[in-house]
mmCIF file of C-alpha atoms and ligand atoms in Angstrom:
data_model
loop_
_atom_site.group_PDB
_atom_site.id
_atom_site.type_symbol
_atom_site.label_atom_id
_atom_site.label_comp_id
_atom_site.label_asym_id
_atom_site.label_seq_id
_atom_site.Cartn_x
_atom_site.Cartn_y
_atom_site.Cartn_z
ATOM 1 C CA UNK L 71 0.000 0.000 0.000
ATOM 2 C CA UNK L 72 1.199 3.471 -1.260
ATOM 3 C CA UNK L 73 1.217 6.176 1.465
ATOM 4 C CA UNK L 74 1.770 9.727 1.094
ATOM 5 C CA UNK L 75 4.166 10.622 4.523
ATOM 6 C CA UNK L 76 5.662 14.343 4.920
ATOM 7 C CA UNK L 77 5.918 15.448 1.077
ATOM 8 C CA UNK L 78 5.915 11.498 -0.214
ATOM 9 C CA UNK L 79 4.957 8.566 -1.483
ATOM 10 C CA UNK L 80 6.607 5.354 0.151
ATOM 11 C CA UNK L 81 5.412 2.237 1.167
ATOM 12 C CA UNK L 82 3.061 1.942 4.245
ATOM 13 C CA UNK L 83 6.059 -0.393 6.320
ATOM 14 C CA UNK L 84 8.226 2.652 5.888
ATOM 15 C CA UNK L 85 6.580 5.613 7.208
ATOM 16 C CA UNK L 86 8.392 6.612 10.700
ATOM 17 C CA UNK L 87 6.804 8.630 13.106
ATOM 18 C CA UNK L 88 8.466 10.315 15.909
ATOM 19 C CA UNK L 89 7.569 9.357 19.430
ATOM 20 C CA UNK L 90 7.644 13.257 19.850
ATOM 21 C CA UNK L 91 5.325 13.950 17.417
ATOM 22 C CA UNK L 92 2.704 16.322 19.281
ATOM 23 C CA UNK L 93 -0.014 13.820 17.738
ATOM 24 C CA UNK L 94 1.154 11.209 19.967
ATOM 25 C CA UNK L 95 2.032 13.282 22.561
ATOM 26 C CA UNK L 96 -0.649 15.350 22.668
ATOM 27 C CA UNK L 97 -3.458 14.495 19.987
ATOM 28 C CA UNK L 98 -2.509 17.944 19.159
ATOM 29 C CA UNK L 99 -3.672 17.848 15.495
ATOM 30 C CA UNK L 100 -6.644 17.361 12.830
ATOM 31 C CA UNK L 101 -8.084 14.876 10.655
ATOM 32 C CA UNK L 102 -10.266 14.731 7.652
ATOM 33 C CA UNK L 103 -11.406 12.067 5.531
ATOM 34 C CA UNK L 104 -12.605 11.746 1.938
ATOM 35 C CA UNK L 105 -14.875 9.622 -0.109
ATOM 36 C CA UNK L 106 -13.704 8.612 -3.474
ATOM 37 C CA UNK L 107 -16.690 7.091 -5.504
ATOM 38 C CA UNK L 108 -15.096 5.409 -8.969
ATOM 39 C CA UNK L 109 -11.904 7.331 -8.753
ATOM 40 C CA UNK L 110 -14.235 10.784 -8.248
ATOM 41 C CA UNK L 111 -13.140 12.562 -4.747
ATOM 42 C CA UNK L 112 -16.310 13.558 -3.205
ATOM 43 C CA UNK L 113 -16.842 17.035 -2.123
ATOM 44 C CA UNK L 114 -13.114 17.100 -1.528
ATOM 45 C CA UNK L 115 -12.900 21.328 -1.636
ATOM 46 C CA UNK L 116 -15.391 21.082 0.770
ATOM 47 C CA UNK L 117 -13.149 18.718 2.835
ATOM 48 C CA UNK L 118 -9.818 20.319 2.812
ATOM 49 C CA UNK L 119 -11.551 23.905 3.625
ATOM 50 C CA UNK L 120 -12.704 22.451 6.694
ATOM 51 C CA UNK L 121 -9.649 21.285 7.853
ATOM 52 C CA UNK L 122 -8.017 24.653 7.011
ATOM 53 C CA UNK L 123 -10.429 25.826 9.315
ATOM 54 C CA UNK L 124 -8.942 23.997 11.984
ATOM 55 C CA UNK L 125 -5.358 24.627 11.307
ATOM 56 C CA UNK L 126 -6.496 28.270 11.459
ATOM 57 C CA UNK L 127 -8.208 27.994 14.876
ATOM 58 C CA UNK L 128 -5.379 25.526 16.541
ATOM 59 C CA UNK L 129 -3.331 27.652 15.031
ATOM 60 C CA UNK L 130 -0.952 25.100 12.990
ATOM 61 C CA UNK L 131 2.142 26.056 11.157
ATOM 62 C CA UNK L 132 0.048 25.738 7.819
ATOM 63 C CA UNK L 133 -3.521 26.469 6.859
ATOM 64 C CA UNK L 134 -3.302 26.045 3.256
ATOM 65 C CA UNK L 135 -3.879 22.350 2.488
ATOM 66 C CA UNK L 136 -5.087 22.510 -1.088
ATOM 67 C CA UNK L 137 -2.561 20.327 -2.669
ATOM 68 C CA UNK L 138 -4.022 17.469 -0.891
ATOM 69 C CA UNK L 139 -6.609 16.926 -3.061
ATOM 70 C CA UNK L 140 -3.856 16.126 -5.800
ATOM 71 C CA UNK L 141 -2.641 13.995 -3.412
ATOM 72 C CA UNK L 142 -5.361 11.953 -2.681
ATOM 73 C CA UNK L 143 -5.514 11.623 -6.501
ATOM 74 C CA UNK L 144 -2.367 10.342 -6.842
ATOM 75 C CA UNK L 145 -2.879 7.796 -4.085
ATOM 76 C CA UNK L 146 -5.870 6.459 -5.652
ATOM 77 C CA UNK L 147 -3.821 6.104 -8.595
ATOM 78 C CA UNK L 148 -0.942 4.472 -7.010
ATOM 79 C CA UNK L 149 -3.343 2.026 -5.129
ATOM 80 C CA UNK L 150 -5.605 1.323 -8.140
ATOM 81 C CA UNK L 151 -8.566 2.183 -6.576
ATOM 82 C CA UNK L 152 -10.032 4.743 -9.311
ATOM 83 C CA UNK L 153 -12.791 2.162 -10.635
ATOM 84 C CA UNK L 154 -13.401 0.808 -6.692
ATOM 85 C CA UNK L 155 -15.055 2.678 -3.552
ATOM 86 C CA UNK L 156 -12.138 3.946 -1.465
ATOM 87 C CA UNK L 157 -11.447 6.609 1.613
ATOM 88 C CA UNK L 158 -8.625 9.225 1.782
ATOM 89 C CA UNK L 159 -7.759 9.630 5.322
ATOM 90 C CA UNK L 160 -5.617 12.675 6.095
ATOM 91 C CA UNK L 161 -3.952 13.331 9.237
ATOM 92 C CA UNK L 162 -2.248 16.615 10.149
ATOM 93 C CA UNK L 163 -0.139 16.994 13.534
ATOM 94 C CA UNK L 164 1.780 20.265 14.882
ATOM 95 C CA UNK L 165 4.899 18.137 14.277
ATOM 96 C CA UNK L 166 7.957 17.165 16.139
ATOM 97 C CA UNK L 167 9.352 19.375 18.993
ATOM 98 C CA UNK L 168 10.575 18.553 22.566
ATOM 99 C CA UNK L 169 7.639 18.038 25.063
ATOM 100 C CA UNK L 170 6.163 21.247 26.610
ATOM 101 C CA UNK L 171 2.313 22.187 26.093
ATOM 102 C CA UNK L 172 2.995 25.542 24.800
ATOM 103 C CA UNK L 173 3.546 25.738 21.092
ATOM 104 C CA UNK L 174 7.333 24.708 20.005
ATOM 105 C CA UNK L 175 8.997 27.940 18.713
ATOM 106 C CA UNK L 176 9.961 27.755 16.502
ATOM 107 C CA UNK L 177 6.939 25.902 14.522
ATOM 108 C CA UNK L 178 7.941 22.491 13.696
ATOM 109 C CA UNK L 179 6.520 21.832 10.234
ATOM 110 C CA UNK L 180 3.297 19.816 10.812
ATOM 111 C CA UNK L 181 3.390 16.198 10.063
ATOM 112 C CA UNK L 182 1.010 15.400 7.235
ATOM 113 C CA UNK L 183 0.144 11.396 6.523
ATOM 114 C CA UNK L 184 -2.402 10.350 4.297
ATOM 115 C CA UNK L 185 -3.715 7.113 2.999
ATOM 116 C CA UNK L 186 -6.260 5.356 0.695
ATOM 117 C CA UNK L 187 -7.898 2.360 1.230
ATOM 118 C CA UNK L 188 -10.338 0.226 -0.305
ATOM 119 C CA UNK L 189 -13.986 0.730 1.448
ATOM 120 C CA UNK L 190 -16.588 -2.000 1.477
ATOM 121 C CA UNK L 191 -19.764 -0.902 2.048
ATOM 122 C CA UNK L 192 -21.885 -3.856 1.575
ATOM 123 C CA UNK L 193 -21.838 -3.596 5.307
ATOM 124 C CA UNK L 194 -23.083 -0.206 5.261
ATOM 125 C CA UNK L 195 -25.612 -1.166 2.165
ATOM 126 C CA UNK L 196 -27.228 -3.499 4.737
ATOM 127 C CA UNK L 197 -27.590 -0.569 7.146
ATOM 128 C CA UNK L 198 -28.849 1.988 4.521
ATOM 129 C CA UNK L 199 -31.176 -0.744 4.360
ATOM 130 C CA UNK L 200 -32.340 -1.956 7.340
ATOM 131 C CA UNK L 201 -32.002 0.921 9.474
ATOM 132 C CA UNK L 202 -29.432 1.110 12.979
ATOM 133 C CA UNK L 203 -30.110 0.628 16.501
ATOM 134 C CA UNK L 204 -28.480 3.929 18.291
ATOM 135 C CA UNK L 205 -28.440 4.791 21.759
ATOM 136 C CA UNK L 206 -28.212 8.445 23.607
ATOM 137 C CA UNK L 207 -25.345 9.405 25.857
ATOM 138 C CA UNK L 208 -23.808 12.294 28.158
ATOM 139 C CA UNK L 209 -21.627 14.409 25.445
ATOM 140 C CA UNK L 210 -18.380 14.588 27.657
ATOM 141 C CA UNK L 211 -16.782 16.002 24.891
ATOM 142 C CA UNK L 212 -14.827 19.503 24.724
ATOM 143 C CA UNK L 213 -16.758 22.711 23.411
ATOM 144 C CA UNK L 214 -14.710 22.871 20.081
ATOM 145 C CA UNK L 215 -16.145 19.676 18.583
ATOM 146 C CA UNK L 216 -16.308 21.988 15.461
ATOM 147 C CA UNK L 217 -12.925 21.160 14.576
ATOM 148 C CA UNK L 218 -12.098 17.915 13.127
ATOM 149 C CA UNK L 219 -9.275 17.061 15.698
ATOM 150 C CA UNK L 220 -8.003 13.994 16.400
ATOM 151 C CA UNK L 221 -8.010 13.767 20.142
ATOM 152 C CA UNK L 222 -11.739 11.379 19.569
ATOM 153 C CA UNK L 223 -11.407 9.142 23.251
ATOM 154 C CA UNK L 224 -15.260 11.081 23.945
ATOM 155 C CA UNK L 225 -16.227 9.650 20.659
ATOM 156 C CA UNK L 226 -14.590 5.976 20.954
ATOM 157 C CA UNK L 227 -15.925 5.519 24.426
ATOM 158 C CA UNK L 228 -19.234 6.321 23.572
ATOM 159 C CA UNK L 229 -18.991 4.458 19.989
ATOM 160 C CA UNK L 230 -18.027 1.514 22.322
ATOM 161 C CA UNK L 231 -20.646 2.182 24.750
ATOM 162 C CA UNK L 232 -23.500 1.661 21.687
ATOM 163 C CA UNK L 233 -21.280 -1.702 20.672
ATOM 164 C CA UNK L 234 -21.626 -2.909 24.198
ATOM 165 C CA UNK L 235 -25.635 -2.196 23.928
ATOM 166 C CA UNK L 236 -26.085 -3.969 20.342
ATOM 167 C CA UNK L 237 -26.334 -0.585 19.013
ATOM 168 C CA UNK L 238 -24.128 0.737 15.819
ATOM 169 C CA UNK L 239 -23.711 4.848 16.709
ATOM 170 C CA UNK L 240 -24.439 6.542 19.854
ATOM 171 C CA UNK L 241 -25.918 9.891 19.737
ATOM 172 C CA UNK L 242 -24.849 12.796 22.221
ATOM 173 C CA UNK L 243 -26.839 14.665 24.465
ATOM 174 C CA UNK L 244 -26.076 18.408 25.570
ATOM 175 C CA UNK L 245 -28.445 19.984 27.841
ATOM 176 C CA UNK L 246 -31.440 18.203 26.616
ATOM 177 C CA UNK L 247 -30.361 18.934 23.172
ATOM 178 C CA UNK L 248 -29.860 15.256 20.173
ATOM 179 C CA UNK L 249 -26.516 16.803 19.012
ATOM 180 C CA UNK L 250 -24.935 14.664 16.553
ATOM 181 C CA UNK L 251 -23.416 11.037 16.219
ATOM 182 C CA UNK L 252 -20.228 10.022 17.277
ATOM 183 C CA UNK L 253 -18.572 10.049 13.653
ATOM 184 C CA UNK L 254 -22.109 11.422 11.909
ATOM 185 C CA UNK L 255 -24.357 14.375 12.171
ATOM 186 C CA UNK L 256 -27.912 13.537 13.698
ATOM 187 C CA UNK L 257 -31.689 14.598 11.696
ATOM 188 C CA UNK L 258 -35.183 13.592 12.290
ATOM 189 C CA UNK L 259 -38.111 14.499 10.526
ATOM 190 C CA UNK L 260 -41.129 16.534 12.857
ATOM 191 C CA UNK L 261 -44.328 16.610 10.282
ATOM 192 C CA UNK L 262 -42.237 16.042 7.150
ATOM 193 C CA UNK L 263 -40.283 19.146 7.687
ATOM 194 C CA UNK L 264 -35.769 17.603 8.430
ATOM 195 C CA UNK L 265 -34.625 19.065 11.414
ATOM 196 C CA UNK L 266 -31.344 19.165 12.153
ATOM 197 C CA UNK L 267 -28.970 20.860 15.196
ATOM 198 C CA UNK L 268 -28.073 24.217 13.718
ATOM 199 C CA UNK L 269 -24.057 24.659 13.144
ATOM 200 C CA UNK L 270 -22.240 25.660 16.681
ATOM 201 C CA UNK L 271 -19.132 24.939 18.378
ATOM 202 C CA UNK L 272 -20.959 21.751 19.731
ATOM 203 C CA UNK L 273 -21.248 20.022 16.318
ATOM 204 C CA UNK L 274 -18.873 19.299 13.546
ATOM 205 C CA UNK L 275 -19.847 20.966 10.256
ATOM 206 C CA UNK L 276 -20.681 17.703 8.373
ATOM 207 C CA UNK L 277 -20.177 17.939 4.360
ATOM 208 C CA UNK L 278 -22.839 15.253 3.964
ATOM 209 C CA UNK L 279 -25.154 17.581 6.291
ATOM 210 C CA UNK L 280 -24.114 20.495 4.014
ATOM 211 C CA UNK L 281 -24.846 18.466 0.898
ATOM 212 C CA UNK L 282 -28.254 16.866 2.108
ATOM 213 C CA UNK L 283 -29.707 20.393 3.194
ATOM 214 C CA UNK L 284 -28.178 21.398 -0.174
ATOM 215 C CA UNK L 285 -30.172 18.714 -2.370
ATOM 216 C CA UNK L 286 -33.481 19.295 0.693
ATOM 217 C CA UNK L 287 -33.429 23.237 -1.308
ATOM 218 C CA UNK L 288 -33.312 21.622 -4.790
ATOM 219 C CA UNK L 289 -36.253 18.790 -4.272
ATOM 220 C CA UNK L 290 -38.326 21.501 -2.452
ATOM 221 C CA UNK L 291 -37.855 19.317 1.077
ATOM 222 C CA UNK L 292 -38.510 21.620 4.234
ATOM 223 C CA UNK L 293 -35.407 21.754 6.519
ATOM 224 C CA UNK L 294 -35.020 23.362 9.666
ATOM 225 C CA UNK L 295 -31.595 24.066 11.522
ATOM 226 C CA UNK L 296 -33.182 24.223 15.529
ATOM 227 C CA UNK L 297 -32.012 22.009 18.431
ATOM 228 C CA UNK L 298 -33.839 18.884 18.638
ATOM 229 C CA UNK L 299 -34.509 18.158 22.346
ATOM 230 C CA UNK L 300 -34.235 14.249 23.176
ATOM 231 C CA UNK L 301 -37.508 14.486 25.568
ATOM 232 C CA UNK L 302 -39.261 15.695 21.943
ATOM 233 C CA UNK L 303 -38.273 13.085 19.768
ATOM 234 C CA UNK L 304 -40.794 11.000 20.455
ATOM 235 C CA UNK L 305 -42.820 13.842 18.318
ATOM 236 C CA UNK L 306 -40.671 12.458 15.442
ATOM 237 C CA UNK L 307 -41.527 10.299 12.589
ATOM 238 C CA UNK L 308 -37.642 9.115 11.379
ATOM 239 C CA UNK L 309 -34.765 9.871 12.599
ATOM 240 C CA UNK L 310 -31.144 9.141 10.980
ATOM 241 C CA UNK L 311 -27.456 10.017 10.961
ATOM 242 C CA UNK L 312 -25.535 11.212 7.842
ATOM 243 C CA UNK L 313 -21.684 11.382 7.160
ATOM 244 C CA UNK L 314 -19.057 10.617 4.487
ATOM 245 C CA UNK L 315 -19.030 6.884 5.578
ATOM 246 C CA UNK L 316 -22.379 6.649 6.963
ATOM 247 C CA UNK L 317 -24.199 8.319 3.538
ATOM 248 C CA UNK L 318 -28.151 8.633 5.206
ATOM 249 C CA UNK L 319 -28.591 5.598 7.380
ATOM 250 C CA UNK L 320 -32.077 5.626 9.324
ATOM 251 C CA UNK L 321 -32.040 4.628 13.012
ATOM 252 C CA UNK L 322 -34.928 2.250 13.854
ATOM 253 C CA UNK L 323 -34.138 1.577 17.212
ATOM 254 C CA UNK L 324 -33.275 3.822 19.927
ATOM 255 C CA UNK L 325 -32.179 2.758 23.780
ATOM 256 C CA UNK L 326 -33.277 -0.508 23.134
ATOM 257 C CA UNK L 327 -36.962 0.184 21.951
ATOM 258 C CA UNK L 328 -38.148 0.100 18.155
ATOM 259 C CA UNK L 329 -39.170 3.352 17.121
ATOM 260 C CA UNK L 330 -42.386 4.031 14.852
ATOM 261 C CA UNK L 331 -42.551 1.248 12.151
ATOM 262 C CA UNK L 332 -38.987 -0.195 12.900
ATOM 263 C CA UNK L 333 -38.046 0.549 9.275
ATOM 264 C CA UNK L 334 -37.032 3.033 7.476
ATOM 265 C CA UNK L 335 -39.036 5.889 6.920
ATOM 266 C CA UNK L 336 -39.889 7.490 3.584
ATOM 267 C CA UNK L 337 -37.695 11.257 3.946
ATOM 268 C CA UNK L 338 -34.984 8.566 4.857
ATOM 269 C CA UNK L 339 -35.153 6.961 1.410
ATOM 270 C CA UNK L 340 -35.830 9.764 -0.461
ATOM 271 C CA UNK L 341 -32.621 11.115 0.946
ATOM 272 C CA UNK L 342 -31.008 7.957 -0.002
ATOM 273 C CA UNK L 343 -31.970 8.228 -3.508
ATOM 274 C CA UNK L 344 -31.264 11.823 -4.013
ATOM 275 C CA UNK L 345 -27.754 11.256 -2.399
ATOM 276 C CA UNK L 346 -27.243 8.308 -5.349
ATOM 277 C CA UNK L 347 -28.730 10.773 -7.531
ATOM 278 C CA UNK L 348 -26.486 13.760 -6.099
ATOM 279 C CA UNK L 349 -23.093 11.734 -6.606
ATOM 280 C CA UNK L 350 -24.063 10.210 -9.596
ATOM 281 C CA UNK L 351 -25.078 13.390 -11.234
ATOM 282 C CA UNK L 352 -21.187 15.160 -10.048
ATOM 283 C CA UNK L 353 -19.458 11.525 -11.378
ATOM 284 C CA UNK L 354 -21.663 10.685 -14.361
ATOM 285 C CA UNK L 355 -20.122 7.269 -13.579
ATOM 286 C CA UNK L 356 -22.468 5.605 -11.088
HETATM 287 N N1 PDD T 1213 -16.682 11.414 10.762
HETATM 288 N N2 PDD T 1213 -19.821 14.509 13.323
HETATM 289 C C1 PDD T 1213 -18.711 13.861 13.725
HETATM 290 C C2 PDD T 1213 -18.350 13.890 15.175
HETATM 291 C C3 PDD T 1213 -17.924 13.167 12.783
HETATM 292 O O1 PDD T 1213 -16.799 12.528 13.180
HETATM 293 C C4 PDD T 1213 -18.326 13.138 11.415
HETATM 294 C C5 PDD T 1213 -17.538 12.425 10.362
HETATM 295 C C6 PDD T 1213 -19.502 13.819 11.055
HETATM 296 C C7 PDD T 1213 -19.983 13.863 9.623
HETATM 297 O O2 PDD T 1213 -19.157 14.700 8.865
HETATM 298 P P1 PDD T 1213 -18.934 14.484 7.309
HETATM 299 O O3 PDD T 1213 -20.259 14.502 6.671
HETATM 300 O O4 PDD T 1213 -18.113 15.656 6.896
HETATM 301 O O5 PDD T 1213 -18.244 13.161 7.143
HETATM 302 C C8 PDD T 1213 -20.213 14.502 12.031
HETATM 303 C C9 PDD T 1213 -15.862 10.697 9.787
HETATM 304 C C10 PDD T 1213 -16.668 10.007 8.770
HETATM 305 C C11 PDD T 1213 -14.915 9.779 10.531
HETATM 306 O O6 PDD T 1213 -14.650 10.048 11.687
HETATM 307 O O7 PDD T 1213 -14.414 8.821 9.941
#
C-alpha cells in the first residue's frame, strides 16, 4: 500500500513517526477524511476547507492544504482504486518538537500522513437498508467539537458504549439537546419538515449535512436548523445520521426500543436516492 508521509509517497512499512510527534504526545492535530466514488473525490474542496479551518483555529504552522486533493488523486492512482469505492484519510499533527504544552517555537513543520484504502460498504448497504439501533449518551466532549481534531477518546468511548448495547452509533446529548453522532451528524423528521442541530461549536460541520440540506433546497424538502430536544423526539416520525461513511442511514431503534414502524421511513429513502442521484449526477459514472 502506497502512502503519502511528509511530502511522499513510500510504502506503508516505511513511514516513521516520531515518538515526539505532538499527535502522539498530545493528539494535538486534525483529521479529515474523503470519499472517493469510482476514482471521483467527493466534495473534496469542501473537505480540505474544513480542515483549514482547523489549522487556522489551533493555530498550525500551515492552513493552506489545497494540494491534498492532488494527493489523494495520486494515491488512488498508485493504489488502483479509481474504478473501486475507497477513503482518503488525512492526518495533520503540529509536528515534532521537545515536550512542553505551549507551542514549540519555533513551529515544527506539521506532520502530514495520508492514505487510501479500499472501502466495502456492503456492510453499510445493509444498514442503509435496514435501518441502525443507536443509543443516547452524556456528550463529555470539549466545546470545540467543530474542529475535526483527532483527540476522539469522547467519541470511541461512547462508539463503544453503543457496541456494548447492540447498538451501531451513539448519539450525544447536551443539555437536553440530540446533538450529533459520534462520527455522523444527527436529523429527524417533525411533520415532514428535516430538522437538524443548527451549526455551533458543539457540532462538527458535516459535508454530507451540508450536501443533504443542499439537495433538501433543490427537491423543495422543508429543513429546519433548531435544536432537537431528546424528551421531543418521540414527536418524530424518522430519525437518521448522515456522514461521508455513513451516507443517510435511518435509526430504527433507539435505547433498546423500536421506534415508529422499525423501518425506514420514507424522507430517509428519499434522501437515499437523491444522495445516489447527487453523486451520480457530479461523477456521471455511477
Ligand atoms: N466522521 N460529526 C462527527 C463527530 C464526525 O466525526 C463526522 C464524520 C460527522 C460527519 O461529517 P462528514 O459529513 O463531513 O463526514 C459529524 C468521519 C466520517 C470519521 O470520523 O471517519
Amino acid at each position: 500500500m502506497i502512502v503519502y508521509f511528509n511530502g511522499k509517497f513510500m510504502e506503508k512499512e516505511q513511514v516513521s513517526i516520531s515518538p515526539d510527534d505532538r499527535g502522539f504526545l498530545f493528539a494535538d492535530g486534525l483529521y479529515e477524511v474523503i470519499r472517493s466514488y469510482n476514482g471521483y473525490l467527493f466534495q473534496a474542496r469542501e473537505h480540505l476547507d474544513r480542515l483549514s479551518y482547523g489549522a487556522t483555529h489551533l493555530k498550525l504552522g500551515r492552513t493552506d492544504f489545497s494540494e491534498l486533493e492532488a494527493i489523494a488523486r495520486e494515491l488512488i492512482s498508485r493504489n488502483r482504486l479509481e474504478s473501486e469505492d475507497a477513503t482518503i484519510y488525512f492526518q495533520v499533527t503540529r509536528g515534532v518538537a521537545k515536550r512542553s504544552h505551549a507551542f514549540p517555537s519555533p513551529a515544527p513543520a506539521p506532520t502530514i500522513y495520508a492514505a487510501a484504502s479500499i472501502f466495502d460498504s456492503t456492510a453499510g448497504d445493509k444498514k442503509r437498508k435496514n435501518g441502525i439501533s443507536a443509543i443516547t449518551i452524556a456528550d463529555t466532549r470539549w466545546a470545540r467539537c467543530d474542529m475535526k481534531t483527532t483527540a476522539l477518546t469522547p467519541n470511541i468511548l461512547a462508539n463503544q458504549a453503543a457496541v456494548e448495547n447492540d447498538a451501531q452509533e451513539a448519539i450525544f446529548i447536551r443539555d437536553g439537546v440530540m446533538l450529533e453522532g459520534t462520527h455522523s451528524n444527527f436529523m429527524a423528521v417533525f411533520d415532514d419538515v428535516l430538522v437538524t442541530a443548527p451549526l455551533s461549536n458543539y457540532i462538527l460541520g458535516g459535508i454530507t449535512r451540508n450536501f443533504i440540506l443542499d439537495l433538501c433546497r433543490l427537491e423543495n424538502i422543508r429543513v429546519e436548523e433548531r435544536p432537537i430536544f431528546e424528551k421531543d423526539i418521540h414527536l418524530a416520525s424518522e430519525m437518521m445520521i448522515v456522514g461521508t461513511t455513513t451516507e443517510v442511514t435511518p435509526i430504527v431503534k433507539m435505547n433498546h426500543t423500536v421506534f415508529k414502524t422499525g423501518k425506514p421511513g420514507p424522507m430517509a429513502k428519499a434522501l437515499q436516492s437523491a444522495y445516489r442521484s447527487g453523486i451520480e449526477t457530479l461523477t456521471g459514472s455511477l
